[in-house]
């Protein structure tokens, strides 16, 4: 039934096979994803190295079928499909299919997919599904853990606010393993990157970040300082109390003084 003439039947069968999570269905689903290109043609080299080297076939099937085939491969976590999922993620004409491939790559969890997912995260397009697809890439990168730190750090430096927000969200999901990348971001020339890094460190809430945050407490940009103060208050480590007291009493910026007072209150309650 995977090759039934009815598109909806093919979709339902693909999804059912994915939810069964039986790897024996992987090769057939991979062929359905490619539709017209034998699976053997995409073999050779390492998956991450070849993903953009081979042109896509002229598709004979609806995007909805490719979408469900990619999702099914993700449910199964079918690692042999890694190379084809990477290739289709960057070449398919339909953003829904590309997003489904990104999601599947996150499910498979191979760190070699991180650079391609990072580039996909920073891609921009007017297509109404592009935003959704890029969110799938951010989710996938968060599932790759520390392997994706470099790609997410690059995305955190992006000029687009939405991209920086997605990258910081993914880093927060990774948690403490993302701390070294966020420390580097605190020293980035772009103030918006430093600000996002401080906010992410606050959401992660690991007290190991306190020393790096304290060094950024006197950043030249008020927005960065405000984010650092908020992060210190959220972490709640008493080591920050002394410098926050100084800010509350002596700083000339009224907003900084207000935030410092709020942070001290949060620390005192922990």
Coordinates of C-alpha atoms in Angstrom, one line a residue:
X1 CA 0.0 0.0 0.0
X2 CA 3.0 2.3 0.3
X3 CA 2.8 2.6 -3.5
X4 CA -0.9 2.9 -3.8
X5 CA -2.2 5.2 -6.6
X6 CA -4.1 7.3 -4.0
X7 CA -1.9 10.0 -2.4
X8 CA -3.8 9.9 0.9
X9 CA -3.3 6.2 1.2
X10 CA 0.5 6.5 0.7
X11 CA 0.6 9.2 3.3
X12 CA -1.4 7.2 5.9
X13 CA 0.7 4.1 5.3
X14 CA 4.0 6.1 5.6
X15 CA 2.8 7.6 8.9
X16 CA 1.6 4.2 10.2
X17 CA 5.0 2.6 9.4
X18 CA 6.8 5.5 11.1
X19 CA 4.7 5.1 14.3
X20 CA 5.5 1.4 14.4
X21 CA 9.2 2.4 14.6
X22 CA 10.3 -0.8 12.9
X23 CA 13.6 -0.2 11.1
X24 CA 12.7 -2.8 8.5
X25 CA 10.4 -0.1 6.9
X26 CA 13.3 2.4 6.6
X27 CA 14.5 1.5 3.2
X28 CA 11.1 1.6 1.6
X29 CA 10.3 5.0 3.3
X30 CA 13.6 6.3 2.1
X31 CA 12.7 5.3 -1.5
X32 CA 9.3 7.0 -1.0
X33 CA 11.1 10.2 0.1
X34 CA 13.3 10.2 -3.0
X35 CA 10.5 9.0 -5.3
X36 CA 12.2 8.1 -8.6
X37 CA 15.8 7.8 -7.4
X38 CA 16.9 4.3 -6.3
X39 CA 18.3 4.4 -2.7
X40 CA 21.6 3.0 -3.9
X41 CA 22.4 6.1 -6.0
X42 CA 22.8 8.3 -2.9
X43 CA 25.3 5.9 -1.2
X44 CA 29.0 6.6 -0.9
X45 CA 31.1 9.1 1.0
X46 CA 30.0 10.3 4.4
X47 CA 26.4 11.5 4.8
X48 CA 27.3 15.0 5.9
X49 CA 29.9 15.5 3.2
X50 CA 27.7 14.4 0.3
X51 CA 24.4 16.0 1.2
X52 CA 24.6 18.9 -1.3
X53 CA 26.7 17.2 -3.9
X54 CA 24.0 15.1 -5.7
X55 CA 21.2 16.9 -7.5
X56 CA 17.7 16.0 -6.6
X57 CA 15.5 13.9 -8.9
X58 CA 12.6 15.4 -10.7
X59 CA 9.9 14.5 -8.2
X60 CA 7.0 12.3 -9.3
X61 CA 5.1 12.5 -6.0
X62 CA 3.3 15.2 -4.1
X63 CA 5.1 17.2 -1.4
X64 CA 2.7 15.9 1.2
X65 CA 4.0 12.3 0.6
X66 CA 7.6 13.4 0.9
X67 CA 6.7 15.3 4.0
X68 CA 5.2 12.2 5.7
X69 CA 8.0 9.9 4.4
X70 CA 10.6 12.2 6.1
X71 CA 8.6 12.3 9.3
X72 CA 8.3 8.5 9.3
X73 CA 12.0 8.2 8.9
X74 CA 12.4 10.5 11.9
X75 CA 10.0 8.4 14.0
X76 CA 12.1 5.3 13.2
X77 CA 15.4 7.2 13.7
X78 CA 16.6 5.5 10.5
X79 CA 20.2 6.5 10.4
X80 CA 20.9 5.2 6.8
X81 CA 18.7 7.9 5.5
X82 CA 20.9 10.7 7.0
X83 CA 22.6 11.7 3.8
X84 CA 19.3 11.9 1.8
X85 CA 17.6 13.8 4.5
X86 CA 20.4 16.4 4.6
X87 CA 20.4 16.7 0.8
X88 CA 16.6 17.1 0.6
X89 CA 16.6 19.6 3.5
X90 CA 18.6 22.1 1.5
X91 CA 17.3 21.3 -2.1
X92 CA 13.7 20.4 -1.9
X93 CA 11.4 23.0 -3.5
X94 CA 8.8 22.7 -0.7
X95 CA 9.6 24.3 2.8
X96 CA 7.3 21.8 4.5
X97 CA 9.4 18.9 3.2
X98 CA 12.6 20.7 4.2
X99 CA 11.3 21.3 7.7
X100 CA 10.2 17.6 8.0
X101 CA 13.7 16.6 7.0
X102 CA 15.2 18.9 9.7
X103 CA 12.9 17.4 12.3
X104 CA 13.9 13.9 11.3
X105 CA 17.6 14.8 11.5
X106 CA 17.0 15.9 15.1
X107 CA 15.3 12.6 15.9
X108 CA 18.2 10.6 14.4
X109 CA 20.6 12.6 16.5
X110 CA 23.8 12.4 14.4
X111 CA 26.1 15.4 15.3
X112 CA 27.5 15.5 11.8
X113 CA 24.2 17.1 10.7
X114 CA 24.8 20.2 12.8
X115 CA 26.6 22.4 10.3
X116 CA 23.9 21.9 7.6
X117 CA 21.1 22.4 10.2
X118 CA 22.9 25.6 11.3
X119 CA 23.0 27.0 7.8
X120 CA 19.3 26.1 7.3
X121 CA 18.4 27.9 10.5
X122 CA 19.9 31.1 9.2
X123 CA 18.3 30.8 5.7
X124 CA 15.6 33.3 4.9
X125 CA 12.7 33.2 2.5
X126 CA 9.3 34.7 1.9
X127 CA 7.6 31.4 1.8
X128 CA 4.9 31.1 4.5
X129 CA 6.3 27.8 5.7
X130 CA 9.9 29.0 6.0
X131 CA 9.5 30.2 9.6
X132 CA 8.1 26.9 10.7
X133 CA 10.8 24.9 8.9
X134 CA 13.6 27.0 10.5
X135 CA 12.0 26.4 13.9
X136 CA 12.3 22.6 13.2
X137 CA 16.0 23.2 12.5
X138 CA 16.4 24.9 15.9
X139 CA 14.6 22.1 17.6
X140 CA 16.8 19.5 15.8
X141 CA 20.0 21.4 16.8
X142 CA 18.8 21.3 20.4
X143 CA 18.5 17.6 20.2
X144 CA 22.1 17.2 19.0
X145 CA 23.4 18.7 22.2
X146 CA 26.9 20.0 22.5
X147 CA 27.7 18.9 18.9
X148 CA 25.5 21.8 17.7
X149 CA 27.1 24.5 19.9
X150 CA 29.3 26.0 17.1
X151 CA 26.4 26.1 14.6
X152 CA 24.1 27.8 17.2
X153 CA 26.8 30.2 18.1
X154 CA 27.0 31.3 14.5
X155 CA 23.2 31.7 14.4
X156 CA 23.3 33.7 17.6
X157 CA 25.4 36.3 15.7
X158 CA 22.9 36.6 12.9
X159 CA 21.6 40.0 12.0
X160 CA 17.9 38.8 12.2
X161 CA 16.4 38.9 15.6
X162 CA 14.1 35.9 15.0
X163 CA 17.2 33.8 14.2
X164 CA 19.0 34.9 17.3
X165 CA 15.9 34.1 19.4
X166 CA 15.6 30.6 17.9
X167 CA 19.3 29.9 18.4
X168 CA 19.2 31.0 22.1
X169 CA 16.1 28.9 22.6
X170 CA 18.0 25.9 21.3
X171 CA 21.0 26.6 23.5
X172 CA 18.7 26.9 26.6
X173 CA 17.3 23.5 25.7
X174 CA 20.8 22.0 25.5
X175 CA 21.5 23.4 29.0
X176 CA 24.8 23.4 30.8
X177 CA 26.8 21.8 27.9
X178 CA 26.1 25.0 25.9
X179 CA 27.8 27.2 28.5
X180 CA 31.2 27.5 26.7
X181 CA 29.5 28.7 23.5
X182 CA 27.5 31.2 25.5
X183 CA 30.6 32.5 27.3
X184 CA 32.2 33.2 23.9
X185 CA 29.0 34.9 22.8
X186 CA 29.2 37.3 25.8
X187 CA 32.4 38.6 24.2
X188 CA 31.0 39.0 20.7
X189 CA 31.4 42.5 19.1
X190 CA 27.6 42.7 18.4
X191 CA 25.7 43.9 21.5
X192 CA 22.5 42.0 20.4
X193 CA 24.5 38.8 20.5
X194 CA 25.9 39.5 23.9
X195 CA 22.4 40.4 25.2
X196 CA 20.9 37.1 23.8
X197 CA 23.8 35.1 25.4
X198 CA 23.1 36.7 28.8
X199 CA 19.4 36.0 28.6
X200 CA 20.1 32.4 27.6
X201 CA 22.5 31.9 30.6
X202 CA 19.8 33.2 32.9
X203 CA 17.3 30.8 31.5
X204 CA 19.7 27.9 31.9
X205 CA 20.2 28.9 35.5
X206 CA 23.6 27.2 36.1
X207 CA 25.6 28.9 38.8
X208 CA 28.8 28.1 36.9
X209 CA 27.9 31.1 34.6
X210 CA 28.0 33.7 37.4
X211 CA 31.7 34.6 37.0
X212 CA 31.3 35.2 33.3
X213 CA 28.1 37.2 33.8
X214 CA 29.8 39.4 36.5
X215 CA 32.6 40.3 34.1
X216 CA 29.9 41.6 31.7
X217 CA 28.1 43.6 34.4
X218 CA 29.7 46.8 33.2
X219 CA 29.2 46.2 29.4
X220 CA 29.1 49.5 27.4
X221 CA 25.6 48.7 26.1
X222 CA 22.7 49.3 28.6
X223 CA 20.6 46.5 27.0
X224 CA 23.4 44.0 27.7
X225 CA 23.8 45.2 31.3
X226 CA 20.1 44.8 31.9
X227 CA 20.1 41.3 30.5
X228 CA 23.1 40.4 32.7
X229 CA 21.4 41.7 35.8
X230 CA 18.2 39.8 35.1
X231 CA 20.3 36.6 34.5
X232 CA 22.1 37.0 37.8
X233 CA 18.8 37.5 39.6
X234 CA 17.3 34.5 38.0
X235 CA 20.3 32.3 38.8
X236 CA 20.2 33.6 42.4
X237 CA 23.8 33.0 43.4
X238 CA 24.8 35.1 46.4
X239 CA 28.2 35.8 44.8
X240 CA 26.5 38.4 42.7
X241 CA 25.1 40.3 45.7
X242 CA 28.0 42.7 46.3
X243 CA 28.3 44.1 42.8
X244 CA 24.5 44.3 42.5
X245 CA 24.4 46.3 45.7
X246 CA 27.0 48.7 44.3
X247 CA 24.9 49.2 41.1
X248 CA 21.7 49.8 43.1
X249 CA 23.4 52.5 45.2
X250 CA 25.7 54.2 42.7
X251 CA 24.7 53.6 39.1
X252 CA 23.5 56.7 37.2
X253 CA 21.0 54.7 35.1
X254 CA 17.7 54.5 36.9
X255 CA 16.6 51.3 35.0
X256 CA 19.9 49.6 36.0
X257 CA 19.3 50.5 39.6
X258 CA 15.8 49.2 39.5
X259 CA 16.8 45.9 37.9
X260 CA 19.7 45.5 40.4
X261 CA 17.2 45.9 43.3
X262 CA 14.9 43.3 41.8
X263 CA 17.8 40.9 41.3
X264 CA 19.0 41.3 44.9
X265 CA 15.4 40.6 46.1
X266 CA 15.4 37.4 44.0
X267 CA 18.7 36.3 45.4
X268 CA 17.6 37.0 49.0
X269 CA 14.6 34.7 48.5
X270 CA 16.7 31.7 47.4

